[in-house]
């Protein structure tokens, strides 16, 4: 089963189900930035912070992959599910399923 046998959304949902800690930590980071007074922020910056956290601080190493394809999916999910983050991330129309 190759990764490209499934849509990005299907792979995202599978990853999210297997690693709920990614959403939890991303939410904590977004809330921290929001509470510092930022009205908008880039998901990319938070995503790289996640990499550092899980690979370095949690010592999961390079085997713990955070696929960049999932960044916009997490941004959308956070803004949909967390009212205080509505409109926090700039997003574009999805190009791929």
PDB file of N, CA, C and O in Angstrom, residues 23-91:
ATOM      1  N   UNK A  23      -1.943  17.026  17.163  1.00  0.00           N
ATOM      2  CA  UNK A  23      -3.013  18.033  17.241  1.00  0.00           C
ATOM      3  C   UNK A  23      -2.978  18.735  18.595  1.00  0.00           C
ATOM      4  O   UNK A  23      -3.066  19.967  18.665  1.00  0.00           O
ATOM      5  N   UNK A  24      -2.847  17.979  19.645  1.00  0.00           N
ATOM      6  CA  UNK A  24      -2.851  18.538  20.996  1.00  0.00           C
ATOM      7  C   UNK A  24      -1.731  19.551  21.179  1.00  0.00           C
ATOM      8  O   UNK A  24      -1.943  20.647  21.708  1.00  0.00           O
ATOM      9  N   UNK A  25      -0.536  19.190  20.723  1.00  0.00           N
ATOM     10  CA  UNK A  25       0.604  20.097  20.889  1.00  0.00           C
ATOM     11  C   UNK A  25       0.483  21.298  19.959  1.00  0.00           C
ATOM     12  O   UNK A  25       0.787  22.431  20.350  1.00  0.00           O
ATOM     13  N   UNK A  26       0.020  21.075  18.737  1.00  0.00           N
ATOM     14  CA  UNK A  26      -0.184  22.166  17.793  1.00  0.00           C
ATOM     15  C   UNK A  26      -1.220  23.156  18.334  1.00  0.00           C
ATOM     16  O   UNK A  26      -1.041  24.378  18.236  1.00  0.00           O
ATOM     17  N   UNK A  27      -2.265  22.645  18.931  1.00  0.00           N
ATOM     18  CA  UNK A  27      -3.286  23.496  19.549  1.00  0.00           C
ATOM     19  C   UNK A  27      -2.677  24.335  20.672  1.00  0.00           C
ATOM     20  O   UNK A  27      -2.930  25.534  20.767  1.00  0.00           O
ATOM     21  N   UNK A  28      -1.864  23.717  21.499  1.00  0.00           N
ATOM     22  CA  UNK A  28      -1.222  24.448  22.602  1.00  0.00           C
ATOM     23  C   UNK A  28      -0.331  25.567  22.062  1.00  0.00           C
ATOM     24  O   UNK A  28      -0.347  26.689  22.589  1.00  0.00           O
ATOM     25  N   UNK A  29       0.421  25.288  21.008  1.00  0.00           N
ATOM     26  CA  UNK A  29       1.285  26.313  20.418  1.00  0.00           C
ATOM     27  C   UNK A  29       0.462  27.452  19.828  1.00  0.00           C
ATOM     28  O   UNK A  29       0.773  28.623  20.028  1.00  0.00           O
ATOM     29  N   UNK A  30      -0.586  27.106  19.090  1.00  0.00           N
ATOM     30  CA  UNK A  30      -1.428  28.128  18.471  1.00  0.00           C
ATOM     31  C   UNK A  30      -2.088  29.006  19.533  1.00  0.00           C
ATOM     32  O   UNK A  30      -2.142  30.240  19.389  1.00  0.00           O
ATOM     33  N   UNK A  31      -2.566  28.384  20.598  1.00  0.00           N
ATOM     34  CA  UNK A  31      -3.181  29.165  21.687  1.00  0.00           C
ATOM     35  C   UNK A  31      -2.169  30.076  22.355  1.00  0.00           C
ATOM     36  O   UNK A  31      -2.475  31.215  22.717  1.00  0.00           O
ATOM     37  N   UNK A  32      -0.943  29.593  22.530  1.00  0.00           N
ATOM     38  CA  UNK A  32       0.094  30.411  23.144  1.00  0.00           C
ATOM     39  C   UNK A  32       0.381  31.650  22.286  1.00  0.00           C
ATOM     40  O   UNK A  32       0.459  32.769  22.802  1.00  0.00           O
ATOM     41  N   UNK A  33       0.513  31.441  20.981  1.00  0.00           N
ATOM     42  CA  UNK A  33       0.769  32.557  20.074  1.00  0.00           C
ATOM     43  C   UNK A  33      -0.412  33.528  20.084  1.00  0.00           C
ATOM     44  O   UNK A  33      -0.233  34.742  20.139  1.00  0.00           O
ATOM     45  N   UNK A  34      -1.619  32.984  20.051  1.00  0.00           N
ATOM     46  CA  UNK A  34      -2.840  33.807  20.063  1.00  0.00           C
ATOM     47  C   UNK A  34      -2.899  34.646  21.336  1.00  0.00           C
ATOM     48  O   UNK A  34      -3.214  35.829  21.306  1.00  0.00           O
ATOM     49  N   UNK A  35      -2.572  34.032  22.458  1.00  0.00           N
ATOM     50  CA  UNK A  35      -2.621  34.740  23.739  1.00  0.00           C
ATOM     51  C   UNK A  35      -1.507  35.778  23.879  1.00  0.00           C
ATOM     52  O   UNK A  35      -1.591  36.655  24.744  1.00  0.00           O
ATOM     53  N   UNK A  36      -0.487  35.682  23.033  1.00  0.00           N
ATOM     54  CA  UNK A  36       0.574  36.701  23.009  1.00  0.00           C
ATOM     55  C   UNK A  36       0.128  37.924  22.201  1.00  0.00           C
ATOM     56  O   UNK A  36       0.870  38.878  22.053  1.00  0.00           O
ATOM     57  N   UNK A  37      -1.090  37.838  21.640  1.00  0.00           N
ATOM     58  CA  UNK A  37      -1.641  38.989  20.949  1.00  0.00           C
ATOM     59  C   UNK A  37      -1.653  38.902  19.432  1.00  0.00           C
ATOM     60  O   UNK A  37      -2.121  39.817  18.767  1.00  0.00           O
ATOM     61  N   UNK A  38      -1.139  37.841  18.871  1.00  0.00           N
ATOM     62  CA  UNK A  38      -1.140  37.702  17.421  1.00  0.00           C
ATOM     63  C   UNK A  38      -2.548  37.403  16.923  1.00  0.00           C
ATOM     64  O   UNK A  38      -3.231  36.534  17.450  1.00  0.00           O
ATOM     65  N   UNK A  39      -2.959  38.131  15.898  1.00  0.00           N
ATOM     66  CA  UNK A  39      -4.278  37.901  15.289  1.00  0.00           C
ATOM     67  C   UNK A  39      -4.199  36.807  14.229  1.00  0.00           C
ATOM     68  O   UNK A  39      -5.173  36.111  13.967  1.00  0.00           O
ATOM     69  N   UNK A  40      -3.026  36.704  13.587  1.00  0.00           N
ATOM     70  CA  UNK A  40      -2.782  35.684  12.557  1.00  0.00           C
ATOM     71  C   UNK A  40      -1.356  35.176  12.727  1.00  0.00           C
ATOM     72  O   UNK A  40      -0.487  35.883  13.225  1.00  0.00           O
ATOM     73  N   UNK A  41      -1.145  33.938  12.280  1.00  0.00           N
ATOM     74  CA  UNK A  41       0.200  33.363  12.376  1.00  0.00           C
ATOM     75  C   UNK A  41       0.333  32.286  11.315  1.00  0.00           C
ATOM     76  O   UNK A  41      -0.667  31.747  10.839  1.00  0.00           O
ATOM     77  N   UNK A  42       1.562  31.952  10.972  1.00  0.00           N
ATOM     78  CA  UNK A  42       1.817  30.956   9.938  1.00  0.00           C
ATOM     79  C   UNK A  42       1.878  29.541  10.497  1.00  0.00           C
ATOM     80  O   UNK A  42       2.616  29.278  11.451  1.00  0.00           O
ATOM     81  N   UNK A  43       1.123  28.654   9.877  1.00  0.00           N
ATOM     82  CA  UNK A  43       1.153  27.241  10.287  1.00  0.00           C
ATOM     83  C   UNK A  43       2.548  26.644  10.079  1.00  0.00           C
ATOM     84  O   UNK A  43       2.969  25.774  10.826  1.00  0.00           O
ATOM     85  N   UNK A  44       3.275  27.157   9.087  1.00  0.00           N
ATOM     86  CA  UNK A  44       4.616  26.635   8.806  1.00  0.00           C
ATOM     87  C   UNK A  44       5.567  26.784   9.979  1.00  0.00           C
ATOM     88  O   UNK A  44       6.341  25.880  10.291  1.00  0.00           O
ATOM     89  N   UNK A  45       5.512  27.932  10.629  1.00  0.00           N
ATOM     90  CA  UNK A  45       6.388  28.167  11.783  1.00  0.00           C
ATOM     91  C   UNK A  45       6.060  27.204  12.913  1.00  0.00           C
ATOM     92  O   UNK A  45       6.957  26.632  13.545  1.00  0.00           O
ATOM     93  N   UNK A  46       4.773  27.011  13.160  1.00  0.00           N
ATOM     94  CA  UNK A  46       4.375  26.079  14.219  1.00  0.00           C
ATOM     95  C   UNK A  46       4.728  24.648  13.850  1.00  0.00           C
ATOM     96  O   UNK A  46       5.115  23.849  14.712  1.00  0.00           O
ATOM     97  N   UNK A  47       4.618  24.318  12.574  1.00  0.00           N
ATOM     98  CA  UNK A  47       4.934  22.965  12.105  1.00  0.00           C
ATOM     99  C   UNK A  47       6.405  22.624  12.349  1.00  0.00           C
ATOM    100  O   UNK A  47       6.736  21.526  12.790  1.00  0.00           O
ATOM    101  N   UNK A  48       7.276  23.582  12.079  1.00  0.00           N
ATOM    102  CA  UNK A  48       8.710  23.350  12.322  1.00  0.00           C
ATOM    103  C   UNK A  48       8.992  23.235  13.810  1.00  0.00           C
ATOM    104  O   UNK A  48       9.842  22.455  14.228  1.00  0.00           O
ATOM    105  N   UNK A  49       8.257  23.989  14.610  1.00  0.00           N
ATOM    106  CA  UNK A  49       8.388  23.867  16.074  1.00  0.00           C
ATOM    107  C   UNK A  49       7.952  22.477  16.521  1.00  0.00           C
ATOM    108  O   UNK A  49       8.552  21.895  17.421  1.00  0.00           O
ATOM    109  N   UNK A  50       6.903  21.936  15.896  1.00  0.00           N
ATOM    110  CA  UNK A  50       6.467  20.570  16.196  1.00  0.00           C
ATOM    111  C   UNK A  50       7.568  19.566  15.888  1.00  0.00           C
ATOM    112  O   UNK A  50       7.804  18.637  16.661  1.00  0.00           O
ATOM    113  N   UNK A  51       8.192  19.730  14.732  1.00  0.00           N
ATOM    114  CA  UNK A  51       9.294  18.821  14.361  1.00  0.00           C
ATOM    115  C   UNK A  51      10.363  18.819  15.446  1.00  0.00           C
ATOM    116  O   UNK A  51      10.829  17.779  15.868  1.00  0.00           O
ATOM    117  N   UNK A  52      10.765  20.026  15.846  1.00  0.00           N
ATOM    118  CA  UNK A  52      11.783  20.149  16.881  1.00  0.00           C
ATOM    119  C   UNK A  52      11.329  19.445  18.163  1.00  0.00           C
ATOM    120  O   UNK A  52      12.064  18.673  18.753  1.00  0.00           O
ATOM    121  N   UNK A  53      10.100  19.706  18.568  1.00  0.00           N
ATOM    122  CA  UNK A  53       9.579  19.122  19.801  1.00  0.00           C
ATOM    123  C   UNK A  53       9.616  17.591  19.764  1.00  0.00           C
ATOM    124  O   UNK A  53      10.157  16.957  20.669  1.00  0.00           O
ATOM    125  N   UNK A  54       9.019  17.018  18.725  1.00  0.00           N
ATOM    126  CA  UNK A  54       8.904  15.557  18.696  1.00  0.00           C
ATOM    127  C   UNK A  54      10.226  14.863  18.358  1.00  0.00           C
ATOM    128  O   UNK A  54      10.558  13.849  18.972  1.00  0.00           O
ATOM    129  N   UNK A  55      10.976  15.413  17.416  1.00  0.00           N
ATOM    130  CA  UNK A  55      12.215  14.743  17.015  1.00  0.00           C
ATOM    131  C   UNK A  55      13.347  14.966  18.011  1.00  0.00           C
ATOM    132  O   UNK A  55      14.112  14.039  18.287  1.00  0.00           O
ATOM    133  N   UNK A  56      13.466  16.158  18.551  1.00  0.00           N
ATOM    134  CA  UNK A  56      14.593  16.500  19.425  1.00  0.00           C
ATOM    135  C   UNK A  56      14.208  16.404  20.903  1.00  0.00           C
ATOM    136  O   UNK A  56      14.799  15.642  21.661  1.00  0.00           O
ATOM    137  N   UNK A  57      13.232  17.188  21.330  1.00  0.00           N
ATOM    138  CA  UNK A  57      12.879  17.217  22.747  1.00  0.00           C
ATOM    139  C   UNK A  57      12.296  15.892  23.231  1.00  0.00           C
ATOM    140  O   UNK A  57      12.608  15.442  24.338  1.00  0.00           O
ATOM    141  N   UNK A  58      11.443  15.283  22.425  1.00  0.00           N
ATOM    142  CA  UNK A  58      10.868  13.989  22.803  1.00  0.00           C
ATOM    143  C   UNK A  58      11.748  12.822  22.354  1.00  0.00           C
ATOM    144  O   UNK A  58      11.420  11.668  22.616  1.00  0.00           O
ATOM    145  N   UNK A  59      12.825  13.136  21.649  1.00  0.00           N
ATOM    146  CA  UNK A  59      13.836  12.161  21.208  1.00  0.00           C
ATOM    147  C   UNK A  59      13.260  11.037  20.346  1.00  0.00           C
ATOM    148  O   UNK A  59      13.725   9.907  20.400  1.00  0.00           O
ATOM    149  N   UNK A  60      12.263  11.375  19.509  1.00  0.00           N
ATOM    150  CA  UNK A  60      11.708  10.363  18.604  1.00  0.00           C
ATOM    151  C   UNK A  60      12.556  10.230  17.345  1.00  0.00           C
ATOM    152  O   UNK A  60      12.392   9.284  16.585  1.00  0.00           O
ATOM    153  N   UNK A  61      13.442  11.196  17.125  1.00  0.00           N
ATOM    154  CA  UNK A  61      14.379  11.120  16.020  1.00  0.00           C
ATOM    155  C   UNK A  61      13.747  11.281  14.651  1.00  0.00           C
ATOM    156  O   UNK A  61      12.583  11.656  14.516  1.00  0.00           O
ATOM    157  N   UNK A  62      14.542  10.983  13.651  1.00  0.00           N
ATOM    158  CA  UNK A  62      14.119  11.179  12.268  1.00  0.00           C
ATOM    159  C   UNK A  62      13.032  10.217  11.827  1.00  0.00           C
ATOM    160  O   UNK A  62      12.416  10.417  10.788  1.00  0.00           O
ATOM    161  N   UNK A  63      12.794   9.178  12.597  1.00  0.00           N
ATOM    162  CA  UNK A  63      11.734   8.230  12.237  1.00  0.00           C
ATOM    163  C   UNK A  63      10.341   8.824  12.424  1.00  0.00           C
ATOM    164  O   UNK A  63       9.383   8.342  11.836  1.00  0.00           O
ATOM    165  N   UNK A  64      10.242   9.863  13.241  1.00  0.00           N
ATOM    166  CA  UNK A  64       8.946  10.519  13.440  1.00  0.00           C
ATOM    167  C   UNK A  64       8.800  11.587  12.374  1.00  0.00           C
ATOM    168  O   UNK A  64       9.418  12.643  12.441  1.00  0.00           O
ATOM    169  N   UNK A  65       7.989  11.296  11.374  1.00  0.00           N
ATOM    170  CA  UNK A  65       7.833  12.181  10.221  1.00  0.00           C
ATOM    171  C   UNK A  65       6.575  13.030  10.350  1.00  0.00           C
ATOM    172  O   UNK A  65       5.519  12.531  10.703  1.00  0.00           O
ATOM    173  N   UNK A  66       6.719  14.312  10.057  1.00  0.00           N
ATOM    174  CA  UNK A  66       5.585  15.220   9.958  1.00  0.00           C
ATOM    175  C   UNK A  66       5.510  15.660   8.500  1.00  0.00           C
ATOM    176  O   UNK A  66       6.309  16.477   8.049  1.00  0.00           O
ATOM    177  N   UNK A  67       4.567  15.111   7.784  1.00  0.00           N
ATOM    178  CA  UNK A  67       4.417  15.363   6.358  1.00  0.00           C
ATOM    179  C   UNK A  67       3.887  16.782   6.135  1.00  0.00           C
ATOM    180  O   UNK A  67       2.839  17.141   6.659  1.00  0.00           O
ATOM    181  N   UNK A  68       4.604  17.568   5.345  1.00  0.00           N
ATOM    182  CA  UNK A  68       4.170  18.935   5.065  1.00  0.00           C
ATOM    183  C   UNK A  68       2.804  18.994   4.396  1.00  0.00           C
ATOM    184  O   UNK A  68       2.119  20.010   4.479  1.00  0.00           O
ATOM    185  N   UNK A  69       2.405  17.910   3.736  1.00  0.00           N
ATOM    186  CA  UNK A  69       1.077  17.861   3.115  1.00  0.00           C
ATOM    187  C   UNK A  69      -0.036  18.034   4.143  1.00  0.00           C
ATOM    188  O   UNK A  69      -1.153  18.399   3.793  1.00  0.00           O
ATOM    189  N   UNK A  70       0.256  17.768   5.400  1.00  0.00           N
ATOM    190  CA  UNK A  70      -0.774  17.805   6.438  1.00  0.00           C
ATOM    191  C   UNK A  70      -0.903  19.172   7.111  1.00  0.00           C
ATOM    192  O   UNK A  70      -1.833  19.386   7.889  1.00  0.00           O
ATOM    193  N   UNK A  71       0.020  20.078   6.835  1.00  0.00           N
ATOM    194  CA  UNK A  71      -0.004  21.376   7.524  1.00  0.00           C
ATOM    195  C   UNK A  71      -1.339  22.094   7.342  1.00  0.00           C
ATOM    196  O   UNK A  71      -1.942  22.545   8.312  1.00  0.00           O
ATOM    197  N   UNK A  72      -1.779  22.214   6.093  1.00  0.00           N
ATOM    198  CA  UNK A  72      -3.024  22.961   5.857  1.00  0.00           C
ATOM    199  C   UNK A  72      -4.233  22.218   6.419  1.00  0.00           C
ATOM    200  O   UNK A  72      -5.217  22.846   6.814  1.00  0.00           O
ATOM    201  N   UNK A  73      -4.151  20.891   6.475  1.00  0.00           N
ATOM    202  CA  UNK A  73      -5.266  20.109   7.036  1.00  0.00           C
ATOM    203  C   UNK A  73      -5.396  20.396   8.537  1.00  0.00           C
ATOM    204  O   UNK A  73      -6.496  20.565   9.057  1.00  0.00           O
ATOM    205  N   UNK A  74      -4.244  20.451   9.219  1.00  0.00           N
ATOM    206  CA  UNK A  74      -4.276  20.776  10.646  1.00  0.00           C
ATOM    207  C   UNK A  74      -4.732  22.221  10.869  1.00  0.00           C
ATOM    208  O   UNK A  74      -5.493  22.495  11.802  1.00  0.00           O
ATOM    209  N   UNK A  75      -4.288  23.147  10.025  1.00  0.00           N
ATOM    210  CA  UNK A  75      -4.717  24.546  10.165  1.00  0.00           C
ATOM    211  C   UNK A  75      -6.232  24.632  10.045  1.00  0.00           C
ATOM    212  O   UNK A  75      -6.892  25.289  10.859  1.00  0.00           O
ATOM    213  N   UNK A  76      -6.790  23.962   9.052  1.00  0.00           N
ATOM    214  CA  UNK A  76      -8.240  23.972   8.863  1.00  0.00           C
ATOM    215  C   UNK A  76      -8.964  23.329  10.047  1.00  0.00           C
ATOM    216  O   UNK A  76      -9.965  23.838  10.531  1.00  0.00           O
ATOM    217  N   UNK A  77      -8.441  22.203  10.504  1.00  0.00           N
ATOM    218  CA  UNK A  77      -9.060  21.480  11.616  1.00  0.00           C
ATOM    219  C   UNK A  77      -9.071  22.350  12.879  1.00  0.00           C
ATOM    220  O   UNK A  77     -10.090  22.443  13.566  1.00  0.00           O
ATOM    221  N   UNK A  78      -7.947  22.987  13.169  1.00  0.00           N
ATOM    222  CA  UNK A  78      -7.868  23.851  14.346  1.00  0.00           C
ATOM    223  C   UNK A  78      -8.858  25.005  14.250  1.00  0.00           C
ATOM    224  O   UNK A  78      -9.551  25.324  15.227  1.00  0.00           O
ATOM    225  N   UNK A  79      -8.941  25.638  13.086  1.00  0.00           N
ATOM    226  CA  UNK A  79      -9.837  26.786  12.949  1.00  0.00           C
ATOM    227  C   UNK A  79     -11.304  26.365  12.983  1.00  0.00           C
ATOM    228  O   UNK A  79     -12.146  27.121  13.460  1.00  0.00           O
ATOM    229  N   UNK A  80     -11.593  25.160  12.500  1.00  0.00           N
ATOM    230  CA  UNK A  80     -12.972  24.656  12.548  1.00  0.00           C
ATOM    231  C   UNK A  80     -13.392  24.286  13.959  1.00  0.00           C
ATOM    232  O   UNK A  80     -14.525  24.533  14.368  1.00  0.00           O
ATOM    233  N   UNK A  81     -12.489  23.672  14.700  1.00  0.00           N
ATOM    234  CA  UNK A  81     -12.840  23.099  15.999  1.00  0.00           C
ATOM    235  C   UNK A  81     -12.604  24.033  17.182  1.00  0.00           C
ATOM    236  O   UNK A  81     -13.127  23.778  18.263  1.00  0.00           O
ATOM    237  N   UNK A  82     -11.808  25.073  16.985  1.00  0.00           N
ATOM    238  CA  UNK A  82     -11.462  25.971  18.090  1.00  0.00           C
ATOM    239  C   UNK A  82     -11.911  27.393  17.740  1.00  0.00           C
ATOM    240  O   UNK A  82     -11.236  28.079  16.974  1.00  0.00           O
ATOM    241  N   UNK A  83     -13.030  27.832  18.288  1.00  0.00           N
ATOM    242  CA  UNK A  83     -13.573  29.151  17.927  1.00  0.00           C
ATOM    243  C   UNK A  83     -12.573  30.300  18.075  1.00  0.00           C
ATOM    244  O   UNK A  83     -12.581  31.224  17.268  1.00  0.00           O
ATOM    245  N   UNK A  84     -11.713  30.243  19.081  1.00  0.00           N
ATOM    246  CA  UNK A  84     -10.760  31.338  19.289  1.00  0.00           C
ATOM    247  C   UNK A  84      -9.684  31.392  18.205  1.00  0.00           C
ATOM    248  O   UNK A  84      -8.953  32.373  18.092  1.00  0.00           O
ATOM    249  N   UNK A  85      -9.589  30.332  17.385  1.00  0.00           N
ATOM    250  CA  UNK A  85      -8.597  30.292  16.308  1.00  0.00           C
ATOM    251  C   UNK A  85      -9.226  30.500  14.929  1.00  0.00           C
ATOM    252  O   UNK A  85      -8.532  30.397  13.916  1.00  0.00           O
ATOM    253  N   UNK A  86     -10.494  30.802  14.890  1.00  0.00           N
ATOM    254  CA  UNK A  86     -11.167  31.028  13.608  1.00  0.00           C
ATOM    255  C   UNK A  86     -10.469  32.167  12.867  1.00  0.00           C
ATOM    256  O   UNK A  86     -10.310  33.261  13.412  1.00  0.00           O
ATOM    257  N   UNK A  87      -9.991  31.907  11.661  1.00  0.00           N
ATOM    258  CA  UNK A  87      -9.301  32.908  10.867  1.00  0.00           C
ATOM    259  C   UNK A  87      -7.858  33.150  11.253  1.00  0.00           C
ATOM    260  O   UNK A  87      -7.197  34.037  10.708  1.00  0.00           O
ATOM    261  N   UNK A  88      -7.315  32.370  12.172  1.00  0.00           N
ATOM    262  CA  UNK A  88      -5.956  32.578  12.675  1.00  0.00           C
ATOM    263  C   UNK A  88      -4.888  32.276  11.629  1.00  0.00           C
ATOM    264  O   UNK A  88      -3.876  32.962  11.548  1.00  0.00           O
ATOM    265  N   UNK A  89      -5.110  31.245  10.843  1.00  0.00           N
ATOM    266  CA  UNK A  89      -4.151  30.858   9.810  1.00  0.00           C
ATOM    267  C   UNK A  89      -4.660  31.293   8.443  1.00  0.00           C
ATOM    268  O   UNK A  89      -5.850  31.187   8.158  1.00  0.00           O
ATOM    269  N   UNK A  90      -3.739  31.751   7.604  1.00  0.00           N
ATOM    270  CA  UNK A  90      -4.099  32.048   6.222  1.00  0.00           C
ATOM    271  C   UNK A  90      -4.088  30.733   5.460  1.00  0.00           C
ATOM    272  O   UNK A  90      -3.107  29.985   5.521  1.00  0.00           O
ATOM    273  N   UNK A  91      -5.172  30.449   4.791  1.00  0.00           N
ATOM    274  CA  UNK A  91      -5.243  29.202   4.019  1.00  0.00           C
ATOM    275  C   UNK A  91      -5.681  29.511   2.601  1.00  0.00           C
ATOM    276  O   UNK A  91      -6.326  30.519   2.336  1.00  0.00           O
TER     277      UNK A  91
END
